[in-house]
JSON list of C-alpha atoms and ligand atoms in Angstrom, two decimals:
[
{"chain": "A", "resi": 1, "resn": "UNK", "atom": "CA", "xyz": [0.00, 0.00, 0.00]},
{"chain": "A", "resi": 2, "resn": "UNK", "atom": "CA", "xyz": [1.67, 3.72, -0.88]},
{"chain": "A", "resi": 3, "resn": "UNK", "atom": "CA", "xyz": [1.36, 5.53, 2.40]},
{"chain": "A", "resi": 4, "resn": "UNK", "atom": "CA", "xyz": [-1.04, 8.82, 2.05]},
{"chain": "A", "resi": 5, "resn": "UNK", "atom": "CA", "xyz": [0.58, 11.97, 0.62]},
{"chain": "A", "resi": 6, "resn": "UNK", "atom": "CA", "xyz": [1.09, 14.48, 3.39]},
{"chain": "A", "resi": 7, "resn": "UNK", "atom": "CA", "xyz": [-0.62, 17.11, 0.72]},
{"chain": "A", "resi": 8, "resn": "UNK", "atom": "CA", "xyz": [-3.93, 17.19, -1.12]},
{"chain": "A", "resi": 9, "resn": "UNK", "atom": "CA", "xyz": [-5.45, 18.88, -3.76]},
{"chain": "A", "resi": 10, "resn": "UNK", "atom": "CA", "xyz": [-8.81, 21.46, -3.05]},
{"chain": "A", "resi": 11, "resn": "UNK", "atom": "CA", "xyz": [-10.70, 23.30, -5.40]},
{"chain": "A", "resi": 12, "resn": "UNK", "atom": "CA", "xyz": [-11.03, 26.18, -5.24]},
{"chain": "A", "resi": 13, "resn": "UNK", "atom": "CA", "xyz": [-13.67, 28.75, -7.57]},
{"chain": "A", "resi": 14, "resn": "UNK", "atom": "CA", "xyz": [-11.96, 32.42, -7.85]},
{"chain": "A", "resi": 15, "resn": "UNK", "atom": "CA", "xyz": [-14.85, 34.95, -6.93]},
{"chain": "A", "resi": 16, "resn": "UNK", "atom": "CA", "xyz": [-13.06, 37.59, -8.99]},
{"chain": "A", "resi": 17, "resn": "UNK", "atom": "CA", "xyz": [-13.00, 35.40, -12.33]},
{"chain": "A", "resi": 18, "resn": "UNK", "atom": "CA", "xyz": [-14.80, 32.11, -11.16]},
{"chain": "A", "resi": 19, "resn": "UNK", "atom": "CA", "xyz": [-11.44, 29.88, -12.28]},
{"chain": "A", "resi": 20, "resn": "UNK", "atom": "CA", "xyz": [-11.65, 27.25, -10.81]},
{"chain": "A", "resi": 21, "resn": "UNK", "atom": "CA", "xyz": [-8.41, 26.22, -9.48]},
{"chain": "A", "resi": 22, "resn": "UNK", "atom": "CA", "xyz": [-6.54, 23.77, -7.31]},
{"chain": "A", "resi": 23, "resn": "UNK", "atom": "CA", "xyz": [-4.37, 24.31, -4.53]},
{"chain": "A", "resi": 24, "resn": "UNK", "atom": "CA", "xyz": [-2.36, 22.00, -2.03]},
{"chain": "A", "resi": 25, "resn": "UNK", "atom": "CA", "xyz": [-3.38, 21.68, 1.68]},
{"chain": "A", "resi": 26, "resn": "UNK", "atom": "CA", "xyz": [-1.72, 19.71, 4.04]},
{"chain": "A", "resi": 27, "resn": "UNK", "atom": "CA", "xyz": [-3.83, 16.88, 5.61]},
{"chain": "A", "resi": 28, "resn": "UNK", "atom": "CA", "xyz": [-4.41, 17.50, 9.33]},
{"chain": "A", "resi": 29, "resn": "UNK", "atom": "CA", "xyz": [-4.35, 14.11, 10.40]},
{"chain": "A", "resi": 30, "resn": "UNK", "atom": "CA", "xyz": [-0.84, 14.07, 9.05]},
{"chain": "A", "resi": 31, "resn": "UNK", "atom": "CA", "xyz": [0.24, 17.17, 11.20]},
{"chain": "A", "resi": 32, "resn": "UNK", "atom": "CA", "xyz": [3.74, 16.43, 13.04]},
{"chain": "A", "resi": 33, "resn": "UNK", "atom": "CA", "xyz": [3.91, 19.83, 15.86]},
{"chain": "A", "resi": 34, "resn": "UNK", "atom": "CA", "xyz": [7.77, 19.92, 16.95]},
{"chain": "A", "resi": 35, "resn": "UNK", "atom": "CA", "xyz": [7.68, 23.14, 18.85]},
{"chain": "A", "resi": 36, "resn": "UNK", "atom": "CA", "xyz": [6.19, 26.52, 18.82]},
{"chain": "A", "resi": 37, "resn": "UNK", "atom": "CA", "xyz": [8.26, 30.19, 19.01]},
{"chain": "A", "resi": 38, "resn": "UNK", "atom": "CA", "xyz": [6.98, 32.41, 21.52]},
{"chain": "A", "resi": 39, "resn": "UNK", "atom": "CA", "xyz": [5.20, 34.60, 18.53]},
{"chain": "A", "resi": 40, "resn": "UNK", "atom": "CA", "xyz": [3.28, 31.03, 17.76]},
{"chain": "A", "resi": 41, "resn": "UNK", "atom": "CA", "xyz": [5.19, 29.62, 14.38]},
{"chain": "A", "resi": 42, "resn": "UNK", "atom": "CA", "xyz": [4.89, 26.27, 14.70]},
{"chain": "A", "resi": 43, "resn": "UNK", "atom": "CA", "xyz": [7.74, 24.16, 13.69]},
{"chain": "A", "resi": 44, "resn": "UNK", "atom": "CA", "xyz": [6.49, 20.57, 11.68]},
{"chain": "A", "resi": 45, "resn": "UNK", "atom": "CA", "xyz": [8.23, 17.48, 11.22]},
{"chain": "A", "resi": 46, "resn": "UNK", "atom": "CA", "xyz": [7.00, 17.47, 7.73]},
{"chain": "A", "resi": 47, "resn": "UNK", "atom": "CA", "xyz": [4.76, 19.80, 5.05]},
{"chain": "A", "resi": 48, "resn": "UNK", "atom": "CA", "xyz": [3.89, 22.93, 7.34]},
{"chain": "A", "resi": 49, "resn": "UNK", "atom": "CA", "xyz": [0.35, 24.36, 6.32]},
{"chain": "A", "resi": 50, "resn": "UNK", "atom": "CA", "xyz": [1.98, 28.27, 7.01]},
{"chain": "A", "resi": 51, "resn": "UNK", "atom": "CA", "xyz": [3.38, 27.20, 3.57]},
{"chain": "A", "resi": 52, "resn": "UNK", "atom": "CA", "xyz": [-0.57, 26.90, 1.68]},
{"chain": "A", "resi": 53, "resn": "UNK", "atom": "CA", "xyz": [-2.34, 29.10, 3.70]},
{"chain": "A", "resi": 54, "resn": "UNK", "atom": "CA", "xyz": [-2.65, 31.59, 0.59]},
{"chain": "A", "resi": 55, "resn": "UNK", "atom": "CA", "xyz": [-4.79, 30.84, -2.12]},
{"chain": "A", "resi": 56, "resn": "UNK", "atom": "CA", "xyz": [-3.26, 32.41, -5.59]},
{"chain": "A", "resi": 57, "resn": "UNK", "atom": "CA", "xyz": [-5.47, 32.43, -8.21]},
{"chain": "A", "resi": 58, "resn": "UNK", "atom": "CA", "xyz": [-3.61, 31.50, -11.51]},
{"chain": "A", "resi": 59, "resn": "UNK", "atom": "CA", "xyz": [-5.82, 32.87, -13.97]},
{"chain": "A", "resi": 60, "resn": "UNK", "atom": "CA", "xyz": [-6.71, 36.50, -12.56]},
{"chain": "A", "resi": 61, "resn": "UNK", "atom": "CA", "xyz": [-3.78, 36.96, -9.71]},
{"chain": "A", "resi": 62, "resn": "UNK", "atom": "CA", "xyz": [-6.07, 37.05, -6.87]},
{"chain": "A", "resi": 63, "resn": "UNK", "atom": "CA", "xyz": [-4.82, 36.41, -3.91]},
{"chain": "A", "resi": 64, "resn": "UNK", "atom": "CA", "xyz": [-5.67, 35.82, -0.44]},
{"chain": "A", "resi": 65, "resn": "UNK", "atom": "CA", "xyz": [-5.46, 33.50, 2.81]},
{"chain": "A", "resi": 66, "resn": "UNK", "atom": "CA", "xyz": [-8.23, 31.41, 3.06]},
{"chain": "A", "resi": 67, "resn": "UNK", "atom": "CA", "xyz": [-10.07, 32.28, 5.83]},
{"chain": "A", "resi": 68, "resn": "UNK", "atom": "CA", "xyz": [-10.09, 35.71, 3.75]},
{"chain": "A", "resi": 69, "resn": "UNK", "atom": "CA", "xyz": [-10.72, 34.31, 0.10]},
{"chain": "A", "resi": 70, "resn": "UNK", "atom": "CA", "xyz": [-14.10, 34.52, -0.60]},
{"chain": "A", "resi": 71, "resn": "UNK", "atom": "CA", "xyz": [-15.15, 37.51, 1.03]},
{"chain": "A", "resi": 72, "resn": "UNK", "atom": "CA", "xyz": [-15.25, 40.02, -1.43]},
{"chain": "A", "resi": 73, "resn": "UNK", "atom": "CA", "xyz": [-17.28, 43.06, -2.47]},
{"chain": "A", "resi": 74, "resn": "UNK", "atom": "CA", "xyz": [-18.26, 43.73, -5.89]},
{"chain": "A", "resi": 75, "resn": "UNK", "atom": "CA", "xyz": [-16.38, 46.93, -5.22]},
{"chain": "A", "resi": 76, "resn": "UNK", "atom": "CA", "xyz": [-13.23, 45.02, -4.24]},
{"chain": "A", "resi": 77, "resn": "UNK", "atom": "CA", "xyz": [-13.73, 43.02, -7.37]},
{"chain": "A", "resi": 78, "resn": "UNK", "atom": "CA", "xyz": [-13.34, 45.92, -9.51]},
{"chain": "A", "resi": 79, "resn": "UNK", "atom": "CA", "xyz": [-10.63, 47.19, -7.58]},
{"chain": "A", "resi": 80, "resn": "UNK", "atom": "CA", "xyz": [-8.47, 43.68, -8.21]},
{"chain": "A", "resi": 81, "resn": "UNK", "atom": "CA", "xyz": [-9.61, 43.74, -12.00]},
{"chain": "A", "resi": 82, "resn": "UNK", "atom": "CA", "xyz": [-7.72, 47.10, -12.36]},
{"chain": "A", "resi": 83, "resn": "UNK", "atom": "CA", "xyz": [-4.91, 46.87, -9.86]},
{"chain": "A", "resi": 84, "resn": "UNK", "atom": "CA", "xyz": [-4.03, 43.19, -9.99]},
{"chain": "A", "resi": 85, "resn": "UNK", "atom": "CA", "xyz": [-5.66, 41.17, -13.55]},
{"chain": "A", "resi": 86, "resn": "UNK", "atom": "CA", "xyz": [-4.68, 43.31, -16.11]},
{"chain": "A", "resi": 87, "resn": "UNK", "atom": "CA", "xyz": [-0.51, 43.33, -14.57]},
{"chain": "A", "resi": 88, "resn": "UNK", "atom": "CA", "xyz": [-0.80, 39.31, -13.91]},
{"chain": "A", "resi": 89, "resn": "UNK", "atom": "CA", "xyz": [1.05, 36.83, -16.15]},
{"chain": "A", "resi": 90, "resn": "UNK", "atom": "CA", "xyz": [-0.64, 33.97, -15.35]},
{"chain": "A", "resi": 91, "resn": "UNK", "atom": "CA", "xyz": [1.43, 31.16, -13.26]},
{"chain": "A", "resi": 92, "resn": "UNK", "atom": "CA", "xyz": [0.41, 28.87, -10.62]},
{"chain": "A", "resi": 93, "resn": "UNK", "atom": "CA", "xyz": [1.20, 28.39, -6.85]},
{"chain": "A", "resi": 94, "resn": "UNK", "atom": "CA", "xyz": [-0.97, 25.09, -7.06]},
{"chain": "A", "resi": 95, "resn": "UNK", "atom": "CA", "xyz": [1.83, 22.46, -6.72]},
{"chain": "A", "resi": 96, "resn": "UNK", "atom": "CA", "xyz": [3.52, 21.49, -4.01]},
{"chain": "A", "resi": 97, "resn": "UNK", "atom": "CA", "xyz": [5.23, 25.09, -2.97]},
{"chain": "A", "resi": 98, "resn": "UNK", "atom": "CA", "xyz": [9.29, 25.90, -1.53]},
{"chain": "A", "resi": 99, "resn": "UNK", "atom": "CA", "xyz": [9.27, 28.28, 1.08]},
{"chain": "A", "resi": 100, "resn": "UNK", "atom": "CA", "xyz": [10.09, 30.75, -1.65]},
{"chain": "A", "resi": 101, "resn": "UNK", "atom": "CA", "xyz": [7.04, 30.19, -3.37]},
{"chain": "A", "resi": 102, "resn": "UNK", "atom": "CA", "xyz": [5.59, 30.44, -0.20]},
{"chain": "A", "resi": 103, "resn": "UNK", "atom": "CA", "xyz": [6.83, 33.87, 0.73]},
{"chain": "A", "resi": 104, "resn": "UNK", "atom": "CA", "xyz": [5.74, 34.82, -2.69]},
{"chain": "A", "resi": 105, "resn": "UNK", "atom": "CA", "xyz": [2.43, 34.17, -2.21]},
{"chain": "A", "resi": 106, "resn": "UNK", "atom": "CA", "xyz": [2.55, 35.81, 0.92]},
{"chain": "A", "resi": 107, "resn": "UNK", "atom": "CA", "xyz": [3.68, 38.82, -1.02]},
{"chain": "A", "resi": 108, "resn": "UNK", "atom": "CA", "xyz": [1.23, 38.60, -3.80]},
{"chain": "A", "resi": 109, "resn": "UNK", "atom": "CA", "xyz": [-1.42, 38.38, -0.92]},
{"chain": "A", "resi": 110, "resn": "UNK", "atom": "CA", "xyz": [0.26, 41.44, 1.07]},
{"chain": "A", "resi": 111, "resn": "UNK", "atom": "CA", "xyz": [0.17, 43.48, -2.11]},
{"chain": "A", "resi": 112, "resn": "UNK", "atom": "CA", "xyz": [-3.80, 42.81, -2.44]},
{"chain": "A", "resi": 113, "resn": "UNK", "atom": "CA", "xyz": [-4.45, 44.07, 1.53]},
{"chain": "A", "resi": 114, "resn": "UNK", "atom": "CA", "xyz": [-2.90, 46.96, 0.78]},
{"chain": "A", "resi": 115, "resn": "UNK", "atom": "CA", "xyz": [-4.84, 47.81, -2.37]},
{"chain": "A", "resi": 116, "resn": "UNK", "atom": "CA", "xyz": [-8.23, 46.76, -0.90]},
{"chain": "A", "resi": 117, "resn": "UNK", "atom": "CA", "xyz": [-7.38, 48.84, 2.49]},
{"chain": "A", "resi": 118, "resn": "UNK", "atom": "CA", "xyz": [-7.63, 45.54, 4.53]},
{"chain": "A", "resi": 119, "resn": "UNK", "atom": "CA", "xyz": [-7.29, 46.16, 8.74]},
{"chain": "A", "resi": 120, "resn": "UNK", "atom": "CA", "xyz": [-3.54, 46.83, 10.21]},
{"chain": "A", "resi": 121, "resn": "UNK", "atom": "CA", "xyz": [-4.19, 43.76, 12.03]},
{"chain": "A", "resi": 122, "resn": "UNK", "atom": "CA", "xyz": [-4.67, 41.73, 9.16]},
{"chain": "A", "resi": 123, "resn": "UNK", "atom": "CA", "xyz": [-1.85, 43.24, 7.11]},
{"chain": "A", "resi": 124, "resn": "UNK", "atom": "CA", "xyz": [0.16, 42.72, 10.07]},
{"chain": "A", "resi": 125, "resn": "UNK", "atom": "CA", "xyz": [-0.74, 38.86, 10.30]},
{"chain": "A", "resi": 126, "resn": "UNK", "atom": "CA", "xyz": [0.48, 38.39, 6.57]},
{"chain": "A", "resi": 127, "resn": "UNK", "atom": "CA", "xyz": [3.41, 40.48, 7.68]},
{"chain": "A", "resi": 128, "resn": "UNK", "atom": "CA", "xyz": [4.51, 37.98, 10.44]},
{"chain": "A", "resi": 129, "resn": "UNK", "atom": "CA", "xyz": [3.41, 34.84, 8.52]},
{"chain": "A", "resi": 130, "resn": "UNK", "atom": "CA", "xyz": [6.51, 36.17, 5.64]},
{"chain": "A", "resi": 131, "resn": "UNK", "atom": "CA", "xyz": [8.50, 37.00, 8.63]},
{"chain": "A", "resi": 132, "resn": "UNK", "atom": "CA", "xyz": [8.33, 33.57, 9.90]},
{"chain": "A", "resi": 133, "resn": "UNK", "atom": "CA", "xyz": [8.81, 31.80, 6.35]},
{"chain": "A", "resi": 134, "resn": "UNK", "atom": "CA", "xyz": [12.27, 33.99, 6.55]},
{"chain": "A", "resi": 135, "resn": "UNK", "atom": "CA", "xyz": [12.81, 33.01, 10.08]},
{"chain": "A", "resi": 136, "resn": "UNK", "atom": "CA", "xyz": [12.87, 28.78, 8.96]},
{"chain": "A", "resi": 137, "resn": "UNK", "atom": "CA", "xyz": [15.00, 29.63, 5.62]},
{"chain": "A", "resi": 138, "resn": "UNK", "atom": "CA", "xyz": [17.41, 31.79, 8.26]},
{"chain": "A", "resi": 139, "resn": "UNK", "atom": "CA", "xyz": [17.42, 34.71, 6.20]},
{"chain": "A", "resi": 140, "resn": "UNK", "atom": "CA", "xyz": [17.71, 37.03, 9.48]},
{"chain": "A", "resi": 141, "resn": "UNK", "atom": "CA", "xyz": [17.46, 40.29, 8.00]},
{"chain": "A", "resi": 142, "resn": "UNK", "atom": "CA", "xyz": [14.53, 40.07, 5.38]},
{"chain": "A", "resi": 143, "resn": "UNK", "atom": "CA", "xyz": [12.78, 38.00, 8.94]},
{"chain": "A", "resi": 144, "resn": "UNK", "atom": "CA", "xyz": [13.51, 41.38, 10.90]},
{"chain": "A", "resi": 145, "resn": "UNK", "atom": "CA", "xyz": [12.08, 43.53, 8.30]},
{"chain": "A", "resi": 146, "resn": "UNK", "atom": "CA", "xyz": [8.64, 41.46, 8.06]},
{"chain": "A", "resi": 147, "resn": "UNK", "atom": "CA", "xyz": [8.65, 41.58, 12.09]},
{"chain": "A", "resi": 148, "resn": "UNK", "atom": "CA", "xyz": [9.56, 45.35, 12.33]},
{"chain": "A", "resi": 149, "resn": "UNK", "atom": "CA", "xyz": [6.41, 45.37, 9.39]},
{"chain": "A", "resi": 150, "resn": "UNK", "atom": "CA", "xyz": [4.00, 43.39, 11.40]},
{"chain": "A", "resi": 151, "resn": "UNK", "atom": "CA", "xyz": [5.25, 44.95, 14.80]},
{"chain": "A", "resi": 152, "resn": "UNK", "atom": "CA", "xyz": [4.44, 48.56, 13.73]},
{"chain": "A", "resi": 153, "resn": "UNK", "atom": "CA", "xyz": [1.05, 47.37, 11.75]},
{"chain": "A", "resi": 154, "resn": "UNK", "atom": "CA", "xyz": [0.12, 45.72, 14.51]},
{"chain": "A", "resi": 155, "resn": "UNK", "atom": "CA", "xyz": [0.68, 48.43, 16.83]},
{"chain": "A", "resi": 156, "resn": "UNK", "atom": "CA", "xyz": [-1.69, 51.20, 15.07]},
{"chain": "A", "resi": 157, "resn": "UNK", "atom": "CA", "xyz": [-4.46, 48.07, 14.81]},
{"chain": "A", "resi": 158, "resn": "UNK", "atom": "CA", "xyz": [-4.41, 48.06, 18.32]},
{"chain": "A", "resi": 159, "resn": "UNK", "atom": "CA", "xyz": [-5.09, 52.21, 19.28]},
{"chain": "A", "resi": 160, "resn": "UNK", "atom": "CA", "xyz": [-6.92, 52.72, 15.82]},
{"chain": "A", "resi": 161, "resn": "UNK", "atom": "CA", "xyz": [-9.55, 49.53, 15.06]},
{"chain": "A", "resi": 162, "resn": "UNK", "atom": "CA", "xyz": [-11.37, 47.13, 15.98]},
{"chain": "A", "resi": 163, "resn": "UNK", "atom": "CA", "xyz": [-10.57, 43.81, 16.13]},
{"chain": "A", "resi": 164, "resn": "UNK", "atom": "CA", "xyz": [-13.75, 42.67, 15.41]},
{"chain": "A", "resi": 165, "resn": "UNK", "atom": "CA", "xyz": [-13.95, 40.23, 12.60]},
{"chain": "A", "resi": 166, "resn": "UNK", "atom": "CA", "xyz": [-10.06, 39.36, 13.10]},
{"chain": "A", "resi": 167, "resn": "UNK", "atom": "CA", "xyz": [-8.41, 36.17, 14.22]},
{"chain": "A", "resi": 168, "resn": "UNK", "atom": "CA", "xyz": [-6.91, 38.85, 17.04]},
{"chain": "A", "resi": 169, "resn": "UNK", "atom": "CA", "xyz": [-8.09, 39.69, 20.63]},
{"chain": "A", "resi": 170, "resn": "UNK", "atom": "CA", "xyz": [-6.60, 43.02, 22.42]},
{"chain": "A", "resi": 171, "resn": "UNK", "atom": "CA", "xyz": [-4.63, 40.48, 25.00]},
{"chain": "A", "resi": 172, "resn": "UNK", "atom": "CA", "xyz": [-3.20, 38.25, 22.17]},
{"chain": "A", "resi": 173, "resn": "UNK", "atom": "CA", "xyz": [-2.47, 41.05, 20.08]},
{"chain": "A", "resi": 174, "resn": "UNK", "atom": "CA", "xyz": [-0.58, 43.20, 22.72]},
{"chain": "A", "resi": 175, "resn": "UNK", "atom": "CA", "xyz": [1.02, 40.04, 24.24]},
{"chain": "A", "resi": 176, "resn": "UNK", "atom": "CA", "xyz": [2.39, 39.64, 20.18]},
{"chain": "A", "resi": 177, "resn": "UNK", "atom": "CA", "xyz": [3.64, 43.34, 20.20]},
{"chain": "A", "resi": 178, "resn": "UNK", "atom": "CA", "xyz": [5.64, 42.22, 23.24]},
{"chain": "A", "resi": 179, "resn": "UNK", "atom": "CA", "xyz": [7.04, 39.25, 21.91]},
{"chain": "A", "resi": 180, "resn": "UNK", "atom": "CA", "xyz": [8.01, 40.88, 18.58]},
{"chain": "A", "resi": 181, "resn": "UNK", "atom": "CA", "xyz": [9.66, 44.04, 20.02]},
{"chain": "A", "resi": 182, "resn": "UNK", "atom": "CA", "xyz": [11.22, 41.40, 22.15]},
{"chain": "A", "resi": 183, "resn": "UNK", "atom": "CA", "xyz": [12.47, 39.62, 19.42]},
{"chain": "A", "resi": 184, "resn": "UNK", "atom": "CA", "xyz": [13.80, 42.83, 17.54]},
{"chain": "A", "resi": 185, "resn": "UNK", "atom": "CA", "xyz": [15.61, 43.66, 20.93]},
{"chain": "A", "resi": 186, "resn": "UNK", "atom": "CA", "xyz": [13.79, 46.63, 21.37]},
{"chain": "A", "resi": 187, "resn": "UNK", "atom": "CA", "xyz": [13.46, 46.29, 25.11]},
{"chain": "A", "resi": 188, "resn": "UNK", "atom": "CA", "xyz": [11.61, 49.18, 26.70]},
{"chain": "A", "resi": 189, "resn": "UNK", "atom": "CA", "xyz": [8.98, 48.44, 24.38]},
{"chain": "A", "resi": 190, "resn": "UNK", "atom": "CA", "xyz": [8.54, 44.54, 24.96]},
{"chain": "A", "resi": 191, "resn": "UNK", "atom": "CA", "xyz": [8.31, 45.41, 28.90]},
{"chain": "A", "resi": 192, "resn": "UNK", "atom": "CA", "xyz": [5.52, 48.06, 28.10]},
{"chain": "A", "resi": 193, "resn": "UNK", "atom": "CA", "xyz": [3.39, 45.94, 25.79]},
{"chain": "A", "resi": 194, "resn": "UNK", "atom": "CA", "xyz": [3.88, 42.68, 28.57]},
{"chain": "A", "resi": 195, "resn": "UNK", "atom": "CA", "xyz": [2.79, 45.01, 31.43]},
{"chain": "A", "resi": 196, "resn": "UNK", "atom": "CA", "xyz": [-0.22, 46.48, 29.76]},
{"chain": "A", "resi": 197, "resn": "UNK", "atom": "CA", "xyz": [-0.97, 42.95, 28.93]},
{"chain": "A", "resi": 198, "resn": "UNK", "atom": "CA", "xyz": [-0.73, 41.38, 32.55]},
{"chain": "A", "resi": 199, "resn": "UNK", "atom": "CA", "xyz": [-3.19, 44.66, 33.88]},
{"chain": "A", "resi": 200, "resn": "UNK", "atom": "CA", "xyz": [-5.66, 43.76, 32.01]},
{"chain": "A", "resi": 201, "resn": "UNK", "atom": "CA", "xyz": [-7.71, 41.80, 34.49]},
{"chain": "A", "resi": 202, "resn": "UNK", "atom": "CA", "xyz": [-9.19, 40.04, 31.17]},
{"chain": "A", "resi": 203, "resn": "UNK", "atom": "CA", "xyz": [-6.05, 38.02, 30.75]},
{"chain": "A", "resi": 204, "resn": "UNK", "atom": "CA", "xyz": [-7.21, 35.66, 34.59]},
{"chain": "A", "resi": 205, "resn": "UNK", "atom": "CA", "xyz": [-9.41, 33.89, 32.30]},
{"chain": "A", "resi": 206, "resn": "UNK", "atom": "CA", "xyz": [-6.51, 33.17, 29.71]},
{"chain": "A", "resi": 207, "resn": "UNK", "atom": "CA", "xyz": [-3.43, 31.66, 32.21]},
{"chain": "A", "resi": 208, "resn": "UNK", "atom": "CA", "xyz": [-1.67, 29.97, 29.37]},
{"chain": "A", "resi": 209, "resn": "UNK", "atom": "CA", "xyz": [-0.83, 33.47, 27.99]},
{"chain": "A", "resi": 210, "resn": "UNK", "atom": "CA", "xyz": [-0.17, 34.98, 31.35]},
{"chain": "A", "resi": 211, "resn": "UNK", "atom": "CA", "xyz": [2.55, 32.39, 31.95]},
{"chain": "A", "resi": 212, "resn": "UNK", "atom": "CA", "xyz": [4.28, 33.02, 28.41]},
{"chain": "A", "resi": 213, "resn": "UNK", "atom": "CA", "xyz": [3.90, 36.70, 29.31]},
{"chain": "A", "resi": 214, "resn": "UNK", "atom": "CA", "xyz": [5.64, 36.51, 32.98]},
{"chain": "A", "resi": 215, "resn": "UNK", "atom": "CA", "xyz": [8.28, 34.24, 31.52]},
{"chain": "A", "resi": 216, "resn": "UNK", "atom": "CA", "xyz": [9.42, 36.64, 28.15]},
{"chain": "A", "resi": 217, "resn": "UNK", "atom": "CA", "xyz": [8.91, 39.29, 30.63]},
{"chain": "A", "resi": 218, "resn": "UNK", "atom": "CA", "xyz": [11.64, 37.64, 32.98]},
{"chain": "A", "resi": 219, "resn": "UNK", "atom": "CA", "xyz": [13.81, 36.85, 30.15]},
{"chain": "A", "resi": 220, "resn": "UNK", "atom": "CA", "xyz": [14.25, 40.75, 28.96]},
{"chain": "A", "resi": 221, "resn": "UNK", "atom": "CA", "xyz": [14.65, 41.44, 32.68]},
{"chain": "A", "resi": 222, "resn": "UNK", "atom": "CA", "xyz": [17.66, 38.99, 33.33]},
{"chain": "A", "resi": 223, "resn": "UNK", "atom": "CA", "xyz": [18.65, 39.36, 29.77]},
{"chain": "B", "resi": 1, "resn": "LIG", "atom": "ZN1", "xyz": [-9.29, 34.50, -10.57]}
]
């Protein structure tokens, strides 16, 4: 018997050109977890789904993670018609991707939030998700300019939106402002962003996080 392939094929209909396409997904019961960094990349012993989370439409150029994919306006559509299909030479991200392609799609998907005004928050979550594709191919400095990205985008989310209708809550989100000013040794600004975190009195029902906060909080402080 072949053993299952770690990756599978879905389909996929483009709502800007109705393509339909397919694109690799990794099969959860084949998940391996290793470890997890402090900002949350998980680390797998084989295909990591970080890799397919974008969607690339090869016909039109559309491009977006999935959880974002098929909301669209008619607006938006026009928008990506303009910007996006008539600059696209058509290519697919449908095989089986290097982290390259990964971080390309990434990019591609980037480009798109910024055209159709998506929420610093979200921006900032593609911005980490590139920063953490860098981070496993150890290119250090394109991995500090993704976090510095995502830090900052994150940061005006926080005093400017709502997080409503994001994957973020205000104790996650300033607990990952910590953690990545930590991680771009930016010290003064990791302790703030911790200790706003642990006075929330939210954060009692969440002790997981609390603990990850006291402990990167005490590693800054005997660092
Ligand atoms: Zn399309």
């Amino acid at each position: 018997m072949t053993e299952i392939s770690e990756l599978y094929d879905k389909k996929v209909i483009c709502p800007i050109c109705n393509t339909e396409f397919e694109t690799k997904k990794v099969r959860s019961a084949k998940l391996r977890l290793i470890r997890r960094d402090e900002d949350f990349l998980a680390y797998y012993a084989g295909e990591s789904p970080l890799k397919y989370n974008v969607f690339v439409c090869p016909n039109c150029g559309y491009s977006a993670s999935e959880s974002k994919f098929d909301s669209i306006t008619s607006e938006e559509k026009e928008i990506i018609l303009k910007e996006i299909t008539s600059k696209w030479n058509k290519r697919s991200y449908g095989d089986k991707r290097t982290w390259d392609e990964a971080i390309k799609a990434y990019k591609l998907a980037l480009y798109i939030g910024e055209v159709l005004n998506y929420k610093k928050v979200e921006l900032g979550s593609l911005c980490l998700s590139i920063g953490w594709l860098y981070r496993i191919e150890e290119k250090q400095q394109n991995e500090t300019r993704f976090l510095r990205l995502a830090r900052d985008l994150f940061e005006e989310g926080f005093y400017k939106e709502s997080l409503v209708g994001t994957n973020m809550d205000e104790l996650k989100l300033g607990y990952l402002i910590g953690e990545i000013s930590r991680r771009l040794g930016d010290k003064e600004q990791a302790l703030k962003w911790f200790n706003t975190v642990l006075s929330n009195p939210s954060l009692k029902v969440n002790p997981m996080l609390e603990n990850m906060i006291r402990e990167q909080w005490r590693l800054i402080r005997e660092g």
